[in-house]
XYZ file of N, CA, C and O in Angstrom:
848
model
N 39.340 -119.323 139.090
C 40.444 -118.942 138.214
C 39.919 -118.216 136.985
O 38.747 -117.965 136.847
N 40.891 -117.932 136.065
C 40.525 -117.118 134.906
C 39.435 -117.772 134.075
O 38.545 -117.115 133.544
N 39.472 -119.139 133.990
C 38.489 -119.811 133.145
C 37.065 -119.546 133.597
O 36.132 -119.558 132.791
N 36.883 -119.320 134.899
C 35.532 -119.109 135.416
C 34.939 -117.788 134.982
O 33.778 -117.517 135.226
N 35.739 -116.947 134.349
C 35.196 -115.703 133.819
C 34.408 -115.929 132.540
O 33.821 -114.999 131.994
N 34.419 -117.170 132.055
C 33.579 -117.469 130.897
C 34.345 -117.484 129.593
O 35.550 -117.697 129.551
N 33.615 -117.212 128.526
C 34.169 -117.396 127.185
C 35.290 -116.440 126.852
O 36.058 -116.692 125.922
N 35.410 -115.306 127.577
C 36.493 -114.366 127.264
C 37.728 -114.630 128.119
O 38.679 -113.852 128.086
N 37.722 -115.745 128.855
C 38.849 -116.025 129.738
C 40.168 -116.094 129.006
O 41.178 -115.568 129.479
N 40.199 -116.772 127.871
C 41.462 -116.923 127.145
C 41.972 -115.584 126.638
O 43.185 -115.347 126.597
N 41.070 -114.683 126.269
C 41.492 -113.364 125.808
C 42.035 -112.539 126.968
O 43.051 -111.855 126.845
N 41.352 -112.601 128.112
C 41.780 -111.841 129.275
C 43.179 -112.259 129.715
O 43.962 -111.444 130.187
N 43.505 -113.528 129.540
C 44.803 -114.030 129.982
C 45.874 -113.917 128.898
O 46.940 -114.510 129.029
N 45.631 -113.140 127.854
C 46.633 -112.929 126.804
C 47.035 -111.467 126.752
O 46.299 -110.590 127.209
N 48.232 -111.169 126.207
C 48.677 -109.770 126.117
C 47.747 -108.892 125.290
O 47.775 -107.665 125.415
N 46.905 -109.499 124.449
C 46.001 -108.717 123.613
C 44.961 -107.961 124.435
O 44.314 -107.051 123.922
N 44.783 -108.325 125.696
C 43.784 -107.639 126.507
C 44.128 -106.162 126.654
O 43.251 -105.307 126.696
N 45.432 -105.833 126.684
C 45.831 -104.429 126.803
C 45.407 -103.634 125.572
O 44.900 -102.505 125.684
N 45.615 -104.229 124.401
C 45.211 -103.552 123.166
C 43.705 -103.396 123.099
O 43.190 -102.344 122.693
N 42.986 -104.443 123.507
C 41.527 -104.388 123.465
C 40.991 -103.335 124.413
O 40.084 -102.564 124.077
N 41.554 -103.275 125.615
C 41.141 -102.257 126.583
C 41.441 -100.865 126.044
O 40.603 -99.953 126.112
N 42.641 -100.678 125.488
C 43.022 -99.361 124.975
C 42.089 -98.903 123.860
O 41.621 -97.753 123.856
N 41.795 -99.787 122.918
C 40.918 -99.423 121.801
C 39.510 -99.130 122.300
O 38.867 -98.159 121.873
N 39.020 -99.945 123.222
C 37.672 -99.745 123.744
C 37.554 -98.417 124.492
O 36.609 -97.655 124.280
N 38.530 -98.122 125.353
C 38.500 -96.861 126.106
C 38.662 -95.674 125.176
O 38.022 -94.624 125.341
N 39.530 -95.821 124.171
C 39.757 -94.741 123.212
C 38.492 -94.413 122.432
O 38.152 -93.238 122.230
N 37.775 -95.447 122.011
C 36.624 -95.243 121.132
C 35.319 -94.966 121.868
O 34.373 -94.476 121.259
N 35.253 -95.267 123.180
C 33.959 -95.089 123.825
C 33.589 -93.630 124.051
O 32.479 -93.321 124.445
N 34.535 -92.720 123.754
C 34.160 -91.306 123.770
C 33.297 -90.964 122.560
O 32.465 -90.067 122.590
N 33.471 -91.736 121.470
C 32.639 -91.570 120.282
C 31.393 -92.452 120.355
O 30.321 -92.067 119.863
N 31.546 -93.631 120.958
C 30.432 -94.580 121.105
C 30.344 -94.976 122.575
O 30.913 -95.996 122.990
N 29.663 -94.180 123.395
C 29.626 -94.453 124.838
C 29.033 -95.800 125.219
O 29.137 -96.218 126.371
N 28.429 -96.501 124.252
C 27.851 -97.810 124.569
C 28.909 -98.912 124.614
O 28.621 -100.038 125.028
N 30.153 -98.618 124.186
C 31.194 -99.638 124.233
C 31.480 -100.030 125.681
O 31.530 -99.175 126.563
N 31.699 -101.325 125.927
C 31.849 -101.803 127.307
C 33.270 -101.667 127.841
O 33.858 -102.642 128.331
N 33.851 -100.488 127.785
C 35.238 -100.341 128.234
C 35.364 -100.626 129.723
O 36.326 -101.270 130.169
N 34.402 -100.145 130.509
C 34.454 -100.411 131.944
C 34.357 -101.893 132.257
O 35.034 -102.399 133.167
N 33.533 -102.609 131.498
C 33.391 -104.053 131.690
C 34.723 -104.754 131.434
O 35.146 -105.634 132.194
N 35.409 -104.355 130.359
C 36.680 -104.985 130.016
C 37.742 -104.714 131.077
O 38.489 -105.616 131.474
N 37.819 -103.471 131.537
C 38.819 -103.123 132.542
C 38.578 -103.912 133.827
O 39.506 -104.478 134.413
N 37.338 -103.966 134.265
C 37.016 -104.680 135.502
C 37.259 -106.176 135.356
O 37.796 -106.833 136.260
N 36.867 -106.741 134.216
C 37.074 -108.171 134.002
C 38.560 -108.524 133.989
O 38.984 -109.529 134.578
N 39.364 -107.692 133.332
C 40.803 -107.933 133.309
C 41.401 -107.822 134.704
O 42.283 -108.606 135.086
N 40.943 -106.846 135.489
C 41.454 -106.684 136.848
C 41.042 -107.854 137.734
O 41.792 -108.286 138.614
N 39.838 -108.381 137.505
C 39.396 -109.558 138.257
C 40.276 -110.754 137.934
O 40.627 -111.555 138.813
N 40.668 -110.884 136.676
C 41.578 -111.957 136.279
C 42.936 -111.786 136.936
O 43.588 -112.767 137.324
N 43.383 -110.525 137.094
C 44.654 -110.274 137.779
C 44.581 -110.723 139.230
O 45.552 -111.261 139.781
N 43.428 -110.517 139.848
C 43.241 -110.976 141.223
C 43.328 -112.495 141.297
O 43.879 -113.059 142.250
N 42.803 -113.179 140.286
C 42.882 -114.640 140.244
C 44.328 -115.096 140.176
O 44.726 -116.054 140.841
N 45.127 -114.404 139.366
C 46.532 -114.772 139.247
C 47.299 -114.562 140.537
O 48.113 -115.401 140.938
N 47.030 -113.447 141.239
C 47.722 -113.206 142.501
C 47.298 -114.216 143.555
O 48.094 -114.634 144.393
N 46.034 -114.634 143.500
C 45.561 -115.648 144.433
C 46.235 -116.985 144.207
O 46.593 -117.691 145.145
N 46.435 -117.332 142.950
C 47.109 -118.587 142.630
C 48.559 -118.561 143.092
O 49.082 -119.548 143.613
N 49.215 -117.406 142.910
C 50.608 -117.287 143.338
C 50.719 -117.399 144.861
O 51.634 -118.035 145.387
N 49.772 -116.784 145.569
C 49.798 -116.838 147.033
C 49.574 -118.253 147.540
O 50.069 -118.638 148.606
N 48.835 -119.048 146.784
C 48.559 -120.432 147.177
C 49.674 -121.382 146.753
O 49.573 -122.591 146.956
N 50.730 -120.845 146.137
C 51.853 -121.681 145.742
C 51.692 -122.335 144.396
O 52.503 -123.174 144.015
N 50.639 -121.962 143.655
C 50.443 -122.525 142.324
C 51.025 -121.570 141.296
O 51.119 -120.368 141.518
N 51.392 -122.094 140.163
C 51.926 -121.262 139.084
C 50.754 -120.626 138.359
O 49.927 -121.315 137.753
N 50.597 -119.296 138.428
C 49.445 -118.659 137.791
C 49.568 -118.614 136.285
O 50.662 -118.659 135.730
N 48.441 -118.566 135.625
C 48.440 -118.349 134.181
C 48.852 -116.911 133.892
O 48.968 -116.079 134.790
N 49.105 -116.622 132.643
C 49.378 -115.243 132.266
C 48.135 -114.420 132.532
O 47.064 -114.679 131.977
N 48.264 -113.437 133.404
C 47.133 -112.572 133.741
C 47.593 -111.128 133.627
O 48.790 -110.835 133.687
N 46.688 -110.197 133.463
C 47.078 -108.799 133.294
C 47.801 -108.249 134.520
O 47.505 -108.614 135.654
N 48.739 -107.379 134.276
C 49.409 -106.637 135.336
C 48.553 -105.417 135.656
O 48.217 -104.641 134.762
N 48.180 -105.226 136.915
C 47.217 -104.164 137.237
C 47.797 -102.773 136.995
O 47.057 -101.845 136.630
N 49.103 -102.595 137.190
C 49.693 -101.282 136.937
C 49.678 -100.966 135.446
O 49.284 -99.860 135.039
N 50.090 -101.936 134.632
C 50.063 -101.732 133.180
C 48.633 -101.520 132.702
O 48.369 -100.656 131.853
N 47.711 -102.281 133.251
C 46.304 -102.139 132.873
C 45.786 -100.748 133.201
O 45.094 -100.112 132.396
N 46.131 -100.241 134.378
C 45.692 -98.896 134.784
C 46.267 -97.825 133.873
O 45.547 -96.936 133.404
N 47.568 -97.897 133.622
C 48.215 -96.899 132.760
C 47.688 -96.979 131.331
O 47.524 -95.943 130.663
N 47.426 -98.182 130.858
C 46.906 -98.376 129.507
C 45.533 -97.718 129.372
O 45.274 -96.972 128.423
N 44.642 -97.977 130.329
C 43.291 -97.405 130.280
C 43.329 -95.892 130.440
O 42.606 -95.162 129.745
N 44.173 -95.394 131.345
C 44.257 -93.950 131.570
C 44.797 -93.221 130.350
O 44.285 -92.164 129.948
N 45.842 -93.774 129.732
C 46.433 -93.146 128.551
C 45.446 -93.111 127.388
O 45.310 -92.089 126.700
N 44.745 -94.218 127.172
C 43.760 -94.263 126.097
C 42.627 -93.269 126.356
O 42.108 -92.648 125.415
N 42.268 -93.087 127.617
C 41.218 -92.125 127.954
C 41.635 -90.706 127.575
O 40.856 -89.955 126.975
N 42.865 -90.344 127.907
C 43.347 -88.994 127.597
C 43.455 -88.791 126.088
O 43.068 -87.729 125.564
N 43.956 -89.786 125.376
C 44.078 -89.661 123.923
C 42.704 -89.471 123.283
O 42.526 -88.647 122.379
N 41.708 -90.221 123.750
C 40.357 -90.048 123.232
C 39.804 -88.665 123.512
O 39.169 -88.038 122.647
N 40.045 -88.172 124.730
C 39.601 -86.818 125.080
C 40.213 -85.783 124.136
O 39.521 -84.872 123.646
N 41.505 -85.915 123.915
C 42.199 -84.943 123.065
C 41.736 -85.027 121.613
O 41.675 -83.999 120.921
N 41.400 -86.224 121.159
C 40.909 -86.371 119.787
C 39.607 -85.598 119.598
O 39.442 -84.859 118.615
N 38.677 -85.771 120.531
C 37.402 -85.050 120.431
C 37.616 -83.557 120.641
O 37.000 -82.718 119.964
N 38.485 -83.198 121.562
C 38.807 -81.790 121.815
C 39.303 -81.108 120.541
O 38.848 -80.015 120.180
N 40.223 -81.761 119.824
C 40.764 -81.159 118.605
C 39.730 -81.117 117.483
O 39.653 -80.134 116.733
N 38.930 -82.170 117.374
C 37.873 -82.162 116.357
C 36.878 -81.050 116.620
O 36.432 -80.346 115.694
N 36.510 -80.870 117.887
C 35.555 -79.812 118.229
C 36.179 -78.433 118.033
O 35.494 -77.485 117.638
N 37.467 -78.309 118.301
C 38.173 -77.035 118.117
C 38.045 -76.574 116.663
O 37.890 -75.387 116.385
N 38.088 -77.544 115.745
C 38.044 -77.224 114.318
C 36.622 -77.313 113.757
O 36.429 -77.231 112.544
N 35.657 -77.473 114.630
C 34.288 -77.709 114.172
C 33.638 -76.543 113.451
O 32.772 -76.726 112.595
N 34.032 -75.328 113.801
C 33.508 -74.155 113.106
C 32.080 -73.785 113.498
O 31.536 -74.233 114.512
N 31.450 -72.988 112.655
C 30.129 -72.440 112.953
C 29.048 -73.516 113.009
O 28.088 -73.395 113.785
N 29.172 -74.554 112.212
C 28.145 -75.607 112.218
C 28.060 -76.266 113.596
O 26.969 -76.498 114.115
N 29.209 -76.547 114.176
C 29.218 -77.147 115.508
C 28.689 -76.168 116.545
O 27.936 -76.548 117.450
N 29.047 -74.899 116.419
C 28.539 -73.884 117.346
C 27.015 -73.818 117.303
O 26.360 -73.702 118.346
N 26.450 -73.911 116.110
C 24.978 -73.872 116.000
C 24.350 -75.119 116.607
O 23.292 -75.051 117.242
N 25.022 -76.267 116.417
C 24.494 -77.508 116.997
C 24.491 -77.429 118.514
O 23.534 -77.863 119.176
N 25.539 -76.875 119.092
C 25.602 -76.739 120.548
C 24.547 -75.758 121.031
O 23.886 -75.980 122.057
N 24.362 -74.679 120.279
C 23.366 -73.677 120.673
C 21.948 -74.251 120.673
O 21.086 -73.814 121.445
N 21.696 -75.263 119.838
C 20.362 -75.867 119.783
C 20.147 -76.893 120.896
O 19.018 -77.329 121.119
N 21.222 -77.291 121.576
C 21.116 -78.302 122.629
C 21.200 -77.638 123.996
O 22.227 -77.041 124.341
N 20.143 -77.760 124.766
C 20.139 -77.167 126.100
C 21.215 -77.792 126.979
O 21.885 -77.109 127.750
N 21.372 -79.121 126.835
C 22.368 -79.813 127.659
C 23.775 -79.330 127.348
O 24.577 -79.058 128.257
N 24.100 -79.219 126.055
C 25.437 -78.794 125.682
C 25.678 -77.329 126.023
O 26.778 -76.948 126.432
N 24.653 -76.503 125.870
C 24.790 -75.089 126.229
C 25.058 -74.925 127.716
O 25.925 -74.143 128.138
N 24.306 -75.665 128.529
C 24.508 -75.614 129.978
C 25.897 -76.111 130.343
O 26.592 -75.514 131.179
N 26.323 -77.204 129.705
C 27.662 -77.744 129.971
C 28.736 -76.736 129.589
O 29.757 -76.594 130.282
N 28.528 -76.039 128.472
C 29.500 -75.051 128.031
C 29.642 -73.929 129.053
O 30.739 -73.476 129.373
N 28.512 -73.470 129.603
C 28.545 -72.411 130.608
C 29.284 -72.859 131.864
O 30.145 -72.155 132.395
N 28.940 -74.058 132.342
C 29.544 -74.551 133.584
C 31.030 -74.852 133.413
O 31.857 -74.488 134.250
N 31.367 -75.525 132.312
C 32.752 -75.923 132.108
C 33.642 -74.720 131.856
O 34.764 -74.662 132.351
N 33.143 -73.766 131.090
C 33.949 -72.589 130.796
C 34.372 -71.866 132.061
O 35.535 -71.528 132.250
N 33.414 -71.629 132.945
C 33.732 -70.962 134.200
C 34.630 -71.789 135.083
O 35.561 -71.283 135.713
N 34.375 -73.109 135.131
C 35.172 -73.993 135.988
C 36.629 -74.018 135.549
O 37.541 -73.913 136.377
N 36.871 -74.147 134.244
C 38.243 -74.181 133.754
C 38.935 -72.836 133.937
O 40.124 -72.775 134.260
N 38.211 -71.765 133.717
C 38.797 -70.431 133.874
C 39.237 -70.189 135.313
O 40.229 -69.504 135.566
N 38.515 -70.765 136.271
C 38.858 -70.608 137.682
C 39.866 -71.646 138.147
O 40.263 -71.653 139.306
N 40.269 -72.542 137.267
C 41.174 -73.602 137.667
C 40.474 -74.698 138.441
O 41.119 -75.494 139.122
N 39.159 -74.747 138.351
C 38.383 -75.729 139.099
C 37.882 -76.832 138.204
O 36.681 -77.109 138.170
N 38.772 -77.469 137.481
C 38.366 -78.475 136.512
C 37.954 -79.796 137.113
O 37.933 -80.808 136.403
N 37.606 -79.814 138.408
C 37.088 -81.052 138.999
C 35.850 -81.522 138.255
O 35.510 -82.705 138.283
N 35.179 -80.603 137.576
C 34.019 -80.970 136.760
C 34.415 -81.957 135.667
O 33.636 -82.844 135.300
N 35.625 -81.816 135.136
C 36.118 -82.740 134.112
C 36.271 -84.143 134.703
O 35.952 -85.141 134.060
N 36.751 -84.210 135.938
C 36.929 -85.500 136.606
C 35.566 -86.141 136.872
O 35.372 -87.339 136.623
N 34.621 -85.366 137.364
C 33.271 -85.883 137.595
C 32.672 -86.425 136.310
O 32.074 -87.499 136.283
N 32.852 -85.667 135.228
C 32.255 -86.050 133.954
C 32.812 -87.370 133.444
O 32.117 -88.105 132.723
N 34.046 -87.712 133.811
C 34.638 -88.973 133.337
C 33.873 -90.186 133.854
O 33.829 -91.236 133.215
N 33.236 -90.035 134.994
C 32.481 -91.146 135.572
C 31.019 -91.152 135.120
O 30.381 -92.198 135.135
N 30.486 -89.991 134.737
C 29.081 -89.900 134.342
C 28.876 -90.469 132.945
O 29.751 -90.346 132.076
N 27.728 -91.103 132.680
C 27.440 -91.631 131.345
C 27.524 -90.538 130.283
O 26.832 -89.516 130.385
N 28.361 -90.732 129.296
C 28.574 -89.793 128.178
C 29.132 -88.448 128.628
O 29.320 -87.556 127.806
N 29.436 -88.295 129.901
C 29.948 -87.014 130.386
C 31.285 -86.648 129.788
O 31.552 -85.489 129.469
N 32.132 -87.654 129.615
C 33.441 -87.427 129.010
C 33.304 -86.860 127.604
O 34.038 -85.939 127.219
N 32.368 -87.379 126.837
C 32.156 -86.906 125.466
C 31.707 -85.452 125.458
O 32.211 -84.628 124.681
N 30.762 -85.137 126.338
C 30.215 -83.776 126.386
C 31.287 -82.773 126.785
O 31.445 -81.718 126.163
N 32.060 -83.085 127.815
C 33.071 -82.158 128.317
C 34.163 -81.920 127.275
O 34.582 -80.777 127.048
N 34.638 -82.976 126.628
C 35.686 -82.804 125.615
C 35.172 -82.000 124.427
O 35.887 -81.144 123.883
N 33.942 -82.266 124.028
C 33.327 -81.533 122.923
C 33.188 -80.057 123.256
O 33.542 -79.177 122.460
N 32.698 -79.779 124.452
C 32.473 -78.391 124.863
C 33.797 -77.650 125.031
O 33.936 -76.498 124.608
N 34.791 -78.295 125.635
C 36.086 -77.635 125.826
C 36.717 -77.272 124.485
O 37.290 -76.188 124.328
N 36.609 -78.156 123.504
C 37.169 -77.871 122.192
C 36.400 -76.807 121.442
O 36.987 -75.889 120.856
N 35.076 -76.902 121.459
C 34.264 -75.934 120.715
C 34.376 -74.536 121.296
O 34.262 -73.534 120.580
N 34.607 -74.458 122.618
C 34.760 -73.152 123.260
C 36.191 -72.631 123.180
O 36.493 -71.559 123.686
N 37.070 -73.423 122.535
C 38.476 -73.048 122.374
C 39.154 -72.772 123.714
O 39.925 -71.813 123.844
N 38.855 -73.626 124.697
C 39.580 -73.539 125.963
C 41.032 -73.898 125.702
O 41.336 -74.769 124.887
N 41.944 -73.257 126.396
C 43.362 -73.515 126.192
C 43.712 -74.929 126.645
O 43.183 -75.426 127.631
N 44.633 -75.556 125.923
C 44.978 -76.947 126.201
C 45.539 -77.100 127.603
O 45.319 -78.115 128.271
N 46.258 -76.091 128.093
C 46.814 -76.210 129.444
C 45.737 -76.111 130.519
O 45.987 -76.477 131.669
N 44.557 -75.635 130.162
C 43.445 -75.651 131.102
C 42.749 -77.010 131.120
O 42.256 -77.448 132.163
N 42.723 -77.655 129.964
C 41.952 -78.892 129.822
C 42.771 -80.156 130.058
O 42.318 -81.087 130.745
N 43.991 -80.216 129.504
C 44.756 -81.460 129.510
C 45.072 -81.992 130.914
O 44.906 -83.198 131.163
N 45.539 -81.167 131.862
C 45.836 -81.727 133.189
C 44.619 -82.364 133.845
O 44.729 -83.412 134.498
N 43.454 -81.755 133.673
C 42.244 -82.311 134.267
C 41.794 -83.571 133.539
O 41.281 -84.505 134.159
N 42.005 -83.604 132.225
C 41.695 -84.817 131.473
C 42.579 -85.972 131.930
O 42.109 -87.114 132.091
N 43.862 -85.685 132.150
C 44.788 -86.721 132.614
C 44.396 -87.217 134.002
O 44.403 -88.432 134.270
N 44.045 -86.287 134.894
C 43.619 -86.678 136.233
C 42.336 -87.492 136.178
O 42.186 -88.502 136.895
N 41.408 -87.078 135.319
C 40.140 -87.803 135.181
C 40.373 -89.218 134.665
O 39.798 -90.182 135.183
N 41.205 -89.350 133.628
C 41.486 -90.670 133.075
C 42.155 -91.586 134.078
O 41.799 -92.764 134.199
N 43.108 -91.040 134.841
C 43.802 -91.850 135.838
C 42.863 -92.245 136.973
O 42.894 -93.397 137.449
N 42.030 -91.302 137.415
C 41.089 -91.602 138.502
C 40.108 -92.690 138.089
O 39.838 -93.633 138.849
N 39.560 -92.565 136.874
C 38.596 -93.564 136.395
C 39.255 -94.919 136.228
O 38.697 -95.950 136.633
N 40.443 -94.941 135.639
C 41.141 -96.210 135.411
C 41.502 -96.875 136.737
O 41.304 -98.086 136.917
N 42.045 -96.090 137.677
C 42.435 -96.652 138.969
C 41.221 -97.178 139.734
O 41.277 -98.249 140.351
N 40.128 -96.435 139.684
C 38.904 -96.871 140.372
C 38.369 -98.163 139.761
O 38.005 -99.105 140.484
N 38.328 -98.234 138.442
C 37.802 -99.417 137.763
C 38.669 -100.642 138.033
O 38.155 -101.733 138.310
N 39.991 -100.454 137.940
C 40.900 -101.574 138.196
C 40.791 -102.020 139.656
O 40.765 -103.225 139.946
N 40.714 -101.064 140.574
C 40.600 -101.417 141.993
C 39.318 -102.203 142.266
O 39.323 -103.170 143.032
N 38.221 -101.790 141.631
C 36.964 -102.510 141.814
C 37.101 -103.966 141.376
O 36.713 -104.895 142.091
N 37.641 -104.168 140.179
C 37.789 -105.526 139.669
C 38.771 -106.350 140.485
O 38.507 -107.519 140.800
N 39.883 -105.739 140.866
C 40.916 -106.485 141.575
C 40.458 -106.890 142.976
O 40.548 -108.072 143.356
N 39.964 -105.925 143.742
C 39.563 -106.250 145.112
C 38.271 -107.063 145.145
O 38.079 -107.888 146.041
N 37.411 -106.839 144.146
C 36.238 -107.693 144.042
C 36.632 -109.137 143.799
O 36.053 -110.069 144.382
N 37.647 -109.337 142.941
C 38.145 -110.688 142.690
C 38.822 -111.291 143.900
O 38.735 -112.497 144.153
N 39.511 -110.445 144.690
C 40.158 -110.932 145.903
C 39.131 -111.395 146.938
O 39.312 -112.414 147.608
N 38.051 -110.641 147.057
C 37.063 -110.928 148.109
C 36.050 -111.995 147.693
O 35.632 -112.814 148.502
N 35.643 -111.968 146.426
C 34.571 -112.863 145.981
C 35.056 -113.968 145.057
O 34.258 -114.815 144.643
N 36.347 -113.943 144.711
C 36.861 -114.925 143.769
C 36.693 -114.436 142.339
O 35.904 -113.527 142.053
N 37.431 -115.045 141.426
C 37.388 -114.638 140.016
C 36.177 -115.261 139.342
O 36.279 -116.194 138.551
N 35.023 -114.722 139.654
C 33.756 -115.235 139.130
C 32.973 -114.095 138.514
O 33.287 -112.923 138.697
N 31.910 -114.478 137.807
C 31.027 -113.449 137.252
C 30.345 -112.647 138.346
O 29.975 -111.498 138.139
N 30.168 -113.234 139.540
C 29.573 -112.487 140.652
C 30.462 -111.313 141.050
O 29.980 -110.193 141.254
N 31.767 -111.568 141.139
C 32.701 -110.495 141.478
C 32.658 -109.396 140.421
O 32.640 -108.197 140.746
N 32.632 -109.799 139.152
C 32.566 -108.805 138.077
C 31.270 -108.012 138.141
O 31.268 -106.783 137.981
N 30.156 -108.689 138.401
C 28.862 -108.016 138.461
C 28.808 -107.018 139.610
O 28.321 -105.886 139.448
N 29.304 -107.408 140.786
C 29.306 -106.499 141.934
C 30.170 -105.277 141.645
O 29.805 -104.137 141.967
N 31.330 -105.498 141.016
C 32.221 -104.386 140.668
C 31.566 -103.447 139.667
O 31.698 -102.215 139.755
N 30.839 -104.014 138.700
C 30.160 -103.183 137.709
C 29.052 -102.352 138.347
O 28.842 -101.191 137.985
N 28.338 -102.944 139.302
C 27.303 -102.182 140.014
C 27.935 -100.982 140.722
O 27.394 -99.873 140.694
N 29.100 -101.205 141.336
C 29.797 -100.103 142.003
C 30.249 -99.043 141.006
O 30.176 -97.835 141.275
N 30.703 -99.479 139.812
C 31.128 -98.532 138.790
C 29.943 -97.713 138.281
O 30.029 -96.480 138.151
N 28.827 -98.392 137.989
C 27.647 -97.680 137.518
C 27.074 -96.782 138.608
O 26.520 -95.715 138.333
N 27.207 -97.211 139.862
C 26.757 -96.365 140.961
C 27.550 -95.072 141.035
O 26.994 -93.997 141.261
N 28.863 -95.182 140.825
C 29.700 -93.983 140.796
C 29.299 -93.078 139.633
O 29.288 -91.847 139.758
N 28.947 -93.694 138.494
C 28.501 -92.909 137.342
C 27.213 -92.168 137.625
O 27.063 -90.989 137.272
N 26.275 -92.844 138.286
C 25.010 -92.196 138.631
C 25.239 -91.060 139.622
O 24.636 -89.983 139.513
N 26.135 -91.290 140.582
C 26.444 -90.232 141.543
C 27.103 -89.036 140.885
O 26.792 -87.879 141.202
N 28.016 -89.305 139.947
C 28.685 -88.210 139.239
C 27.691 -87.410 138.404
O 27.749 -86.178 138.355
N 26.769 -88.108 137.742
C 25.755 -87.412 136.935
C 24.886 -86.525 137.813
O 24.542 -85.390 137.436
N 24.549 -87.020 138.991
C 23.733 -86.227 139.918
C 24.486 -84.980 140.369
O 23.928 -83.870 140.380
N 25.762 -85.137 140.723
C 26.552 -83.991 141.172
C 26.743 -82.975 140.060
O 26.768 -81.766 140.308
N 26.893 -83.457 138.817
C 27.034 -82.526 137.696
C 25.769 -81.703 137.497
O 25.827 -80.510 137.197
N 24.601 -82.330 137.667
C 23.348 -81.577 137.545
C 23.207 -80.551 138.658
O 22.539 -79.524 138.478
N 23.846 -80.820 139.796
C 23.750 -79.912 140.931
C 24.732 -78.751 140.837
O 24.639 -77.807 141.615
N 25.670 -78.832 139.887
C 26.647 -77.753 139.737
C 25.932 -76.464 139.372
O 25.072 -76.428 138.497
N 26.274 -75.353 140.041
C 25.625 -74.082 139.720
C 26.001 -73.594 138.349
O 27.132 -73.771 137.895
N 25.047 -72.988 137.663
C 25.330 -72.406 136.360
C 26.113 -71.131 136.540
O 25.993 -70.430 137.531
N 26.920 -70.812 135.555
C 27.727 -69.611 135.627
C 27.502 -68.760 134.402
O 27.211 -69.262 133.329
N 27.638 -67.489 134.571
C 27.459 -66.560 133.446
C 28.806 -66.088 132.907
O 28.852 -65.220 132.047
N 29.882 -66.684 133.434
C 31.191 -66.288 132.921
C 31.329 -66.696 131.474
O 30.772 -67.664 131.032
N 32.138 -65.962 130.768
C 32.346 -66.298 129.354
C 33.022 -67.627 129.244
O 33.949 -67.948 129.973
N 32.567 -68.425 128.266
C 33.189 -69.733 128.045
C 33.950 -69.730 126.741
O 34.416 -70.754 126.319
């Protein structure tokens, strides 16, 4: 049950978990070390515990609703993306010089600019799973003054894909392994594995000389 998730069990089983998830997902674009994925998966694992209790005929404790949890995480992801996008848009020459000094950011700017111009913003979705990829893509899209209609739909798709994947990992992991730290750990390994795969695919993306 929820208590077996440890010391954060009482928080996970309260409505405040939605606010905590939203704030964590919103801010991890600025501080990628925040454990937003851990919180989403843990909350989804608790939801699996509640559904298991209901199926067994027991009255479940208050547990997160997986649909609300998914929408909450996805919405916070998009808002965070847009915040960095707008800040980078207004960054001016100082930000442009900082990007020019970074090989990683320069390469990202080249790839993202061409991808968005072609309507192939799947790179934005990939970046949402890669470590710090979301931060880099939002920064580059804003600094390059990409049009919002080129960036926002892909940001929304990326946020929804990441949120749905994370919630599914926690929920089905909890269904199969029980609401334990083992289920959470296995789900996190799968999440980090997806991040490593996304980072690898992003490095494999061909560079483009199109204007960004």
